[in-house]
Tab-separated table of C-alpha atoms in Angstrom:
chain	number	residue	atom	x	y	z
A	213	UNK	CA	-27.856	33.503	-21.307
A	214	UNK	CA	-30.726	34.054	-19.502
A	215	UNK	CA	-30.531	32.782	-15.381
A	216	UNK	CA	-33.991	32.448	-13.357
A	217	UNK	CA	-32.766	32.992	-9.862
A	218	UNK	CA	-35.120	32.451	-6.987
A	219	UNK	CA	-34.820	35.110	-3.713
A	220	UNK	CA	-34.289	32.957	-0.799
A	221	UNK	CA	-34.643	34.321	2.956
A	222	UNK	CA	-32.069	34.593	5.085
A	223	UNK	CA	-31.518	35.017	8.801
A	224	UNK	CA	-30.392	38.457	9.930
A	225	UNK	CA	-28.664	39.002	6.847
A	226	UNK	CA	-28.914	39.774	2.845
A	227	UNK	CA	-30.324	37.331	0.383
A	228	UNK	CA	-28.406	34.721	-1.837
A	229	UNK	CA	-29.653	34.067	-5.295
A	230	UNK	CA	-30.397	29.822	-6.557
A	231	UNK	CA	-32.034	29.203	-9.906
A	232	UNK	CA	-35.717	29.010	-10.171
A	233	UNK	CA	-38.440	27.204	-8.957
A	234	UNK	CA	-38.891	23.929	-6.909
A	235	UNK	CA	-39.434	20.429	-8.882
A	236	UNK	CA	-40.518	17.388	-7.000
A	237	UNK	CA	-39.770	16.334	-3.968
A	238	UNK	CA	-36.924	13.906	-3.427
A	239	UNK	CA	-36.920	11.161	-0.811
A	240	UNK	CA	-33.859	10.295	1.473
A	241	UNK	CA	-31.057	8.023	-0.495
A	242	UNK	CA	-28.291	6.206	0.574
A	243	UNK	CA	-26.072	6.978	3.314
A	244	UNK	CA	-22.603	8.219	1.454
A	245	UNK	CA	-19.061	6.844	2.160
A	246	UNK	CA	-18.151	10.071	3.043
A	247	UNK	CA	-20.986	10.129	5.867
A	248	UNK	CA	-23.678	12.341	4.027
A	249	UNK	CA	-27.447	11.505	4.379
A	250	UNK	CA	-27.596	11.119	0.667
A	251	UNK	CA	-25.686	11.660	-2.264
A	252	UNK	CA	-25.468	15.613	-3.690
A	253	UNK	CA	-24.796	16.582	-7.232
A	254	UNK	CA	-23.208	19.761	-8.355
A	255	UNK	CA	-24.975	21.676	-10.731
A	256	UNK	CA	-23.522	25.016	-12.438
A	257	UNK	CA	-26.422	27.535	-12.321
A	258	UNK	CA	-24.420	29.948	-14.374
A	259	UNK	CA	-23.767	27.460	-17.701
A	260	UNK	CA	-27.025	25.808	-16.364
A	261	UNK	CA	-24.837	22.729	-16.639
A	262	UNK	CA	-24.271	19.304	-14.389
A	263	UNK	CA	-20.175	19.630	-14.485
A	264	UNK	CA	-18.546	16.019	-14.497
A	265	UNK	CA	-17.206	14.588	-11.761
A	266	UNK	CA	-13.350	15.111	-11.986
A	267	UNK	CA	-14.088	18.619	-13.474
A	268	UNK	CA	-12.833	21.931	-12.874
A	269	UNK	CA	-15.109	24.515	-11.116
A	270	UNK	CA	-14.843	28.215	-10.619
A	271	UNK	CA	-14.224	29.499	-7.207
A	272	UNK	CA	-16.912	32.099	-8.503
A	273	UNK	CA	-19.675	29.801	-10.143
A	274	UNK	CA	-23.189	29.281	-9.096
A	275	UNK	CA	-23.558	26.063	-8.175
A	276	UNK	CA	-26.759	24.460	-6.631
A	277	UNK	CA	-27.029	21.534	-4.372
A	278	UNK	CA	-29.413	19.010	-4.897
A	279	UNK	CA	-30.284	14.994	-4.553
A	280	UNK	CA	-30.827	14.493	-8.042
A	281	UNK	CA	-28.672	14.235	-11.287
A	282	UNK	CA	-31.191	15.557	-13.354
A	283	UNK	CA	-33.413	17.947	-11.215
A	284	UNK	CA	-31.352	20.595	-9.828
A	285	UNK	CA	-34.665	21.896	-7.682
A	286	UNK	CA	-35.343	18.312	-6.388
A	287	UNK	CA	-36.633	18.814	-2.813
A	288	UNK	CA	-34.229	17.334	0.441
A	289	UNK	CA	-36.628	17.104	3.450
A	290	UNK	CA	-36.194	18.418	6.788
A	291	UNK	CA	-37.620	16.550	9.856
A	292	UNK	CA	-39.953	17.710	11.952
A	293	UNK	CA	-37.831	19.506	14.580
A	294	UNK	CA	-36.467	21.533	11.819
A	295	UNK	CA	-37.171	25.438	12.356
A	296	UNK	CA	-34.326	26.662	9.183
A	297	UNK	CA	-31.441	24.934	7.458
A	298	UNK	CA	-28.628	26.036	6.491
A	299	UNK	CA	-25.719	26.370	3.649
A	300	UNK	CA	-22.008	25.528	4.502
A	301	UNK	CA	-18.595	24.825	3.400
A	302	UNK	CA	-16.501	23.049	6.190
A	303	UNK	CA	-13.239	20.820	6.448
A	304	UNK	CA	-14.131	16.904	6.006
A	305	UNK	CA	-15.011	15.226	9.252
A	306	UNK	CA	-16.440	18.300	10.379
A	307	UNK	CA	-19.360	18.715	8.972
A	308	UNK	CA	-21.958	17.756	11.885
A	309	UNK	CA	-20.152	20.419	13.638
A	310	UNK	CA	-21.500	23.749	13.253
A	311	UNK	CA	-18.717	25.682	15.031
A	312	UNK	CA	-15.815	24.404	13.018
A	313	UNK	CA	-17.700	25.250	9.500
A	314	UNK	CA	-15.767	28.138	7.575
A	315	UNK	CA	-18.795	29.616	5.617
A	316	UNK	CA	-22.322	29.780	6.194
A	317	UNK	CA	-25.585	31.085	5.467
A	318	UNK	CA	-28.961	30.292	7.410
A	319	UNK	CA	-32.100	30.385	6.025
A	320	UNK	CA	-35.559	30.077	6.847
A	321	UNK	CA	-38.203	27.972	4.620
A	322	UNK	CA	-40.029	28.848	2.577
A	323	UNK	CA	-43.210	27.144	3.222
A	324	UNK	CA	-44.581	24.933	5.695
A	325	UNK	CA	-43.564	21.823	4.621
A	326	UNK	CA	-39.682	22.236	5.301
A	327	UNK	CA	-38.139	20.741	2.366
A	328	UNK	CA	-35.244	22.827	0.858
A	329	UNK	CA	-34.812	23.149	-2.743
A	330	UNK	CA	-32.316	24.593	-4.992
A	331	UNK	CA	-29.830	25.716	-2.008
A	332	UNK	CA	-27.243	27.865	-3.329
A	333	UNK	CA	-23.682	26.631	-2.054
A	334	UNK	CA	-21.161	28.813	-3.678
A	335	UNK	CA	-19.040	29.259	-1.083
A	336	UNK	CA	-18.459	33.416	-1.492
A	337	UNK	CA	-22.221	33.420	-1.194
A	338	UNK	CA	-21.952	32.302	1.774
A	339	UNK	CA	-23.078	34.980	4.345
A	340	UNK	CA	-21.047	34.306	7.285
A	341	UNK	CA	-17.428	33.181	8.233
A	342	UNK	CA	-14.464	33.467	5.397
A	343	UNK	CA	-14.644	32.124	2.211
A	344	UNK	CA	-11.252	33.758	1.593
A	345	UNK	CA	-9.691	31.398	3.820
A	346	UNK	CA	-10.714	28.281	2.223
A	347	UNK	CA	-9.614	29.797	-1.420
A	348	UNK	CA	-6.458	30.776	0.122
A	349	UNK	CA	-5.044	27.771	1.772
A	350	UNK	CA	-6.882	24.927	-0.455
A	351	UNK	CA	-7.357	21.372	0.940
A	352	UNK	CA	-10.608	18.952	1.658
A	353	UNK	CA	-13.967	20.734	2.024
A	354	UNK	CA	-17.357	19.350	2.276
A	355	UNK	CA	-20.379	22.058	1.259
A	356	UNK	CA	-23.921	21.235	1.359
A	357	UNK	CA	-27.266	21.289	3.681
A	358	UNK	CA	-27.697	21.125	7.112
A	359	UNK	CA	-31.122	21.388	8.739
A	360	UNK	CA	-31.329	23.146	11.636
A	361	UNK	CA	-33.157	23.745	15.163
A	362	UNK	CA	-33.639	26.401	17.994
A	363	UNK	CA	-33.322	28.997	15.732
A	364	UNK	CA	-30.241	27.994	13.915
A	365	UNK	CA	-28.782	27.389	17.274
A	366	UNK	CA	-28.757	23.677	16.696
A	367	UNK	CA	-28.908	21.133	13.846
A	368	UNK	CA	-32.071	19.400	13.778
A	369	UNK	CA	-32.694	15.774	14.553
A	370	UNK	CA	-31.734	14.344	11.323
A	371	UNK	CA	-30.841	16.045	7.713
A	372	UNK	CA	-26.864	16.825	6.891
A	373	UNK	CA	-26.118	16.364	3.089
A	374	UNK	CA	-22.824	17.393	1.645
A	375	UNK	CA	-20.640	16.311	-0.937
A	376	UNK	CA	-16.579	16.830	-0.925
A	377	UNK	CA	-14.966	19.410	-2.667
A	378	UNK	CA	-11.104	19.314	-3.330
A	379	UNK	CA	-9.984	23.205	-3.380
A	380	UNK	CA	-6.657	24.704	-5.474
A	381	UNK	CA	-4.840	26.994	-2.706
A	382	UNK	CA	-4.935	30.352	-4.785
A	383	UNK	CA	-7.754	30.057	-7.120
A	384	UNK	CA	-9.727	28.302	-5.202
A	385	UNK	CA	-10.815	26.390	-8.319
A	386	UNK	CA	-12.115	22.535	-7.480
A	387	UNK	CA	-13.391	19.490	-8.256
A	388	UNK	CA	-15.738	17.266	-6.484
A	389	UNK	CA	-16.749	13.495	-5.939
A	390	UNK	CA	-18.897	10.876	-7.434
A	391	UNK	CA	-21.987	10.359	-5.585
A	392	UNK	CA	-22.233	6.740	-4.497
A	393	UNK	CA	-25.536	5.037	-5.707
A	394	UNK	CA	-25.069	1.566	-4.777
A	395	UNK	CA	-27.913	-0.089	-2.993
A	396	UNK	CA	-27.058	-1.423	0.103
A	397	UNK	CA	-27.344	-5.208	1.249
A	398	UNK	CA	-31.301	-4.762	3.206
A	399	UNK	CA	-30.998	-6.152	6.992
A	400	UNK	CA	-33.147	-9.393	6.870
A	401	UNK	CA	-36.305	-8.693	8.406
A	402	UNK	CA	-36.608	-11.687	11.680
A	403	UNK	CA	-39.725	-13.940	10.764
A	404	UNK	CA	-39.324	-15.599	14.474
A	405	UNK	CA	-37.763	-15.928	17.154
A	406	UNK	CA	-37.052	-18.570	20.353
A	407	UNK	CA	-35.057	-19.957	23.089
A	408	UNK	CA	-32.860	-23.054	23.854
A	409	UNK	CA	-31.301	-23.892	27.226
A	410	UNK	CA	-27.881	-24.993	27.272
A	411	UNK	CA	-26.643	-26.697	30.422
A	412	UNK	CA	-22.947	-27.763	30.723
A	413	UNK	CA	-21.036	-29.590	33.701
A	414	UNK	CA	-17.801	-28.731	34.841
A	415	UNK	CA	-14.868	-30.139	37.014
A	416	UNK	CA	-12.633	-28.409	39.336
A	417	UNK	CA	-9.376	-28.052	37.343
A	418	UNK	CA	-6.124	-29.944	38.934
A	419	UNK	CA	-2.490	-29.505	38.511
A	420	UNK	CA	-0.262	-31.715	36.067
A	421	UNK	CA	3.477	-31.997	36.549
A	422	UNK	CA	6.771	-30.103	36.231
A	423	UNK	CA	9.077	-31.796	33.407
A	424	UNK	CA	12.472	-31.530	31.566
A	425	UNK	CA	12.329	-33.137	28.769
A	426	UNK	CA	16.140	-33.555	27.239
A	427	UNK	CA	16.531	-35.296	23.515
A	428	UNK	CA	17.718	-39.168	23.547
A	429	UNK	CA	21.706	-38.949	23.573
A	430	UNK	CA	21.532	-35.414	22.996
A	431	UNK	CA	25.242	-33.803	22.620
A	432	UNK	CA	26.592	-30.817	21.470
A	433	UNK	CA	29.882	-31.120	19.388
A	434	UNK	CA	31.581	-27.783	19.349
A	435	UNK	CA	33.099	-26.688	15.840
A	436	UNK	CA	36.630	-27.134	14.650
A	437	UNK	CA	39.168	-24.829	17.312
A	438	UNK	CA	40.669	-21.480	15.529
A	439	UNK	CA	43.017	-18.899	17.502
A	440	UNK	CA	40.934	-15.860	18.672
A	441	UNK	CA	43.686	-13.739	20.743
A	442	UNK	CA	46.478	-16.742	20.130
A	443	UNK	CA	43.899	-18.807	22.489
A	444	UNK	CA	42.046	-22.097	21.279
A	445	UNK	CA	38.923	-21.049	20.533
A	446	UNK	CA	35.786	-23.388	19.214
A	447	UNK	CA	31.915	-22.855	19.276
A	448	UNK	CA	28.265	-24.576	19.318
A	449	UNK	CA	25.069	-24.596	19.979
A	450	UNK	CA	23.258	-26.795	22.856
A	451	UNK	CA	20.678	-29.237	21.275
A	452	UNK	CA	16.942	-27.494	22.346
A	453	UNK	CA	15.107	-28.962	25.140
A	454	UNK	CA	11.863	-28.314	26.741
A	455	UNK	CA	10.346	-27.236	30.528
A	456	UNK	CA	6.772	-28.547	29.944
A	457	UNK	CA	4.714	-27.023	33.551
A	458	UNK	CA	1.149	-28.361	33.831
A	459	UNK	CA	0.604	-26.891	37.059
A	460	UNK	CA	-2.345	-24.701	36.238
A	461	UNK	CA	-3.794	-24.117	39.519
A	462	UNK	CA	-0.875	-23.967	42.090
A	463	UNK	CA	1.577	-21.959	39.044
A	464	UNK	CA	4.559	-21.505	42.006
A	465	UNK	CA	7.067	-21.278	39.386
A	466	UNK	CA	10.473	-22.743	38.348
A	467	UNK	CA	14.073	-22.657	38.492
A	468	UNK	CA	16.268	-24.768	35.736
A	469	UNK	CA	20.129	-25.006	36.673
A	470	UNK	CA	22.904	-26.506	35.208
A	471	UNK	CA	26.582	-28.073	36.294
A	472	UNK	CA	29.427	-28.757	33.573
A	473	UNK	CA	31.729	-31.063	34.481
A	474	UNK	CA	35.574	-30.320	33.713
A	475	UNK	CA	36.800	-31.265	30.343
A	476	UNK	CA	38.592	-34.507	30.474
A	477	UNK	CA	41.258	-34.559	27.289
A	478	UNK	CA	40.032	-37.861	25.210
A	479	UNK	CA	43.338	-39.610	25.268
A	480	UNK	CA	45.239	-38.481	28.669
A	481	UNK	CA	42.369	-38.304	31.377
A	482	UNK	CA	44.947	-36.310	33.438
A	483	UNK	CA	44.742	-33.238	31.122
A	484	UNK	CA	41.737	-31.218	31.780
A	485	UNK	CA	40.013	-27.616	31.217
A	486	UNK	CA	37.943	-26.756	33.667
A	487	UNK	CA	34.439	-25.696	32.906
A	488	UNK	CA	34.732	-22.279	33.641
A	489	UNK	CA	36.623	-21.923	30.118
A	490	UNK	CA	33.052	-22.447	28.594
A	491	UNK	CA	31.102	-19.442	28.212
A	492	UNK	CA	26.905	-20.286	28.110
A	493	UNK	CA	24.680	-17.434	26.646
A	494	UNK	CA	20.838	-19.045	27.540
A	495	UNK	CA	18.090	-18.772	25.060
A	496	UNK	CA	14.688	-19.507	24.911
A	497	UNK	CA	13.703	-20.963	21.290
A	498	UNK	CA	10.070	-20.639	21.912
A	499	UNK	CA	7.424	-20.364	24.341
A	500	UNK	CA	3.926	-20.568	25.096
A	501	UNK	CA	4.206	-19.643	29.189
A	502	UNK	CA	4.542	-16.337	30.497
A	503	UNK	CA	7.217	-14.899	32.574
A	504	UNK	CA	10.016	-17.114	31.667
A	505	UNK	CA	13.590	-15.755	31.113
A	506	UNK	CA	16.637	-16.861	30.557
A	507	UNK	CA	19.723	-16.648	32.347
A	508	UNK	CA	23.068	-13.899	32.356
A	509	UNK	CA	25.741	-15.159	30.156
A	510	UNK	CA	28.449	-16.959	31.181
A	511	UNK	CA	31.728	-15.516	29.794
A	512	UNK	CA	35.013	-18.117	29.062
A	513	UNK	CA	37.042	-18.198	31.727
A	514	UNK	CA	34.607	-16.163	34.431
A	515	UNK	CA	35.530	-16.783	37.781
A	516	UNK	CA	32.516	-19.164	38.644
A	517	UNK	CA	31.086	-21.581	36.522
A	518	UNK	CA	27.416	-21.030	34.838
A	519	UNK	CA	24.676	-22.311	36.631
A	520	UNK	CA	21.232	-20.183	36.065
A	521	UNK	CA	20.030	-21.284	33.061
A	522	UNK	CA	16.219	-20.056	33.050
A	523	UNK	CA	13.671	-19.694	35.354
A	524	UNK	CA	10.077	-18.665	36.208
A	525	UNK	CA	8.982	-16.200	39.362
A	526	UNK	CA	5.238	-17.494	40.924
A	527	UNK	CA	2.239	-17.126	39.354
A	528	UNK	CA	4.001	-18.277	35.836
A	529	UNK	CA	5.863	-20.603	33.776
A	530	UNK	CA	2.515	-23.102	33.135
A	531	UNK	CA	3.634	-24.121	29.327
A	532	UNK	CA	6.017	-25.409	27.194
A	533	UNK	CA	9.142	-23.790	26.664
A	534	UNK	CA	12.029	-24.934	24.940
A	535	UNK	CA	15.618	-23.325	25.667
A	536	UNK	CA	18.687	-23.935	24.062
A	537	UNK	CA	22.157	-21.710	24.325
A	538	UNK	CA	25.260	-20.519	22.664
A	539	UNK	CA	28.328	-22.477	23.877
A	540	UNK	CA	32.507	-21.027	23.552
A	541	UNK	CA	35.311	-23.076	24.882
A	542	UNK	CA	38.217	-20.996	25.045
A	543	UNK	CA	41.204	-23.279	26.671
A	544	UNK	CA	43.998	-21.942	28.563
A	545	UNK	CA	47.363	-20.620	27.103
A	546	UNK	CA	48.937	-23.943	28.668
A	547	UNK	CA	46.224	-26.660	26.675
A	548	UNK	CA	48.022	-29.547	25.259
A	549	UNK	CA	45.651	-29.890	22.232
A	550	UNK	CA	43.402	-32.422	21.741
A	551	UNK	CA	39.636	-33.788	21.663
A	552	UNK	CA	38.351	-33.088	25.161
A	553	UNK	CA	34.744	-34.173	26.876
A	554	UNK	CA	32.426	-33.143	29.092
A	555	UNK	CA	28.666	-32.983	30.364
A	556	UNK	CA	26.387	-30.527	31.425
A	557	UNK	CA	23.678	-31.753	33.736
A	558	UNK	CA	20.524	-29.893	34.255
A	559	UNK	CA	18.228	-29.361	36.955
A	560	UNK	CA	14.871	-28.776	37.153
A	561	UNK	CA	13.633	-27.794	40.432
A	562	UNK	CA	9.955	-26.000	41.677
A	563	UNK	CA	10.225	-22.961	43.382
């Protein structure tokens, strides 16, 4: 099959071959997702061809750039700044930088009005860098046209189009993309514009109050007693209650504490189990404050009784929190068993 092939020029180096000569000039398109100025098509010079998108092509085909599906000579036009462009093959993502392309060739125009047409971007073309490389290890590649500046030193002001090019390590066979020709919502265009004032009146802000807030005849009823280590062992759970702080301005903190009373057997008062046989493991449930935290657990039978429950250093606490905790009564090897009471009393105090 015949091939018309049109001589380009080519800085400081030999010339690459693109098929023949320029058809109309193309205007700027859409902005890509992959970050191209405009969409680029692929078209085979050797089968004189568009290949499909999701198509094989040869490492070794002729393939042209250009911004139309139907005009493979379509012009893309450089700004003003331009003094060259350039062809290139380099990973995705780096394709506005002109030190991390692989392959390369610059090239002067043609003509005066800088446009670029037919750009030949088969990447062993390419004059410099290694093409080798990129058909050796495969991966993500982006090849197109870059306009350039200062004597290829530079790219130009505006002018990068590229599509992406998915390379077989080996044969360095690929495919390529769809270009994206969706038309993108227009930015409304302001008919007018003007000003309103907005005055607002404030108040100095003023602290509320430190509260506990315990449930109405709140209890805790501790499970039905099994034998862990031949001891008398039961468990619950403390009812939740809250420490609401409204004191946004001052914020000097909080301690809560409790006291459990001994447990007093239900029918002979004189048999008790003192309170250090309950072990307390704090929680909070939820909170909205900052700085809060609960207390160490209390193991059964500890030599002190529990007493920190939560608290808050200075500068935090202002919130709601609500705290509950784990409770284990293990009684003494000596217990004469039975229902036995008690009561924990909390306090609340400001730091």
């Amino acid at each position: 099959m015949n091939k018309k092939k049109l001589t380009a020029v080519i800085a400081a180096s030999t010339a690459a071959v693109g098929l023949a000569l320029g058809g109309a000039s193309f205007a700027m398109a859409d902005v890509q997702p992959n970050g191209s100025d405009a969409g680029i098509y692929v078209f085979n010079n050797d089968l004189q061809t568009w290949p499909a998108v999701g198509s094989t092509v040869s490492w070794t085909a002729d393939v042209l750039a250009s911004p139309s599906s139907t005009d493979p000579f379509a012009s893309l036009q450089c700004p003003a700044d331009a003094t060259g462009y350039a062809t290139f093959w380099a990973p995705t993502g780096s394709e506005k930088t002109k030190s991390s392309w692989k392959v390369w060739s610059n090239l002067f125009f043609t003509d005066s009005t800088k446009t670029v047409k037919g750009a030949d971007v088969t990447p062993s073309l390419q004059v410099s860098g290694s093409s080798a490389s990129i058909q050796a290890a495969g991966g993500n590649f982006s090849f197109g046209v870059a306009c350039t500046s200062a004597n290829f030193a530079n790219l130009a002001s505006a002018g990068v189009w590229y599509n992406t090019a998915h390379v077989t390590a080996g044969t360095g066979n690929y495919t390529f993309d769809a270009v994206s020709t969706s038309t993108p919502t227009p930015t409304p265009t302001p008919v007018g514009s003007g000003s309103i004032a907005i005055q607002a009146t404030t108040v100095a802000a003023q602290d509320g109050t430190l509260s506990l807030v315990v449930p109405a005849n709140a209890q805790a009823t501790l499970g039905t007693a099994t034998l862990v280590n031949q001891l008398s062992t039961s468990t619950g759970t403390l009812p939740t209650f809250q420490v609401a702080d409204q004191r946004v301005v001052s914020t000097p903190g909080w301690d809560l504490t409790a006291s459990t009373a001994n447990f007093v057997n239900a029918a002979d008062a004189t048999k008790t189990i003192d309170s250090k046989q309950l072990g307390v493991k704090p929680a909070i449930v939820s909170t909205d404050a900052t700085g809060v935290t609960a207390g160490a657990e209390h193991v059964a039978g500890a030599s002190t009784a529990f007493s920190a429950f939560a608290s808050a250093p200075k500068g935090s606490g202002v919130g709601t929190t609500s705290l509950n905790a784990a409770l284990t009564l293990v009684a003494p090897v000596n217990t004469t068993a039975g229902t036995y009471n008690s009561t924990m009393t909390l306090t609340l105090t400001s730091k």
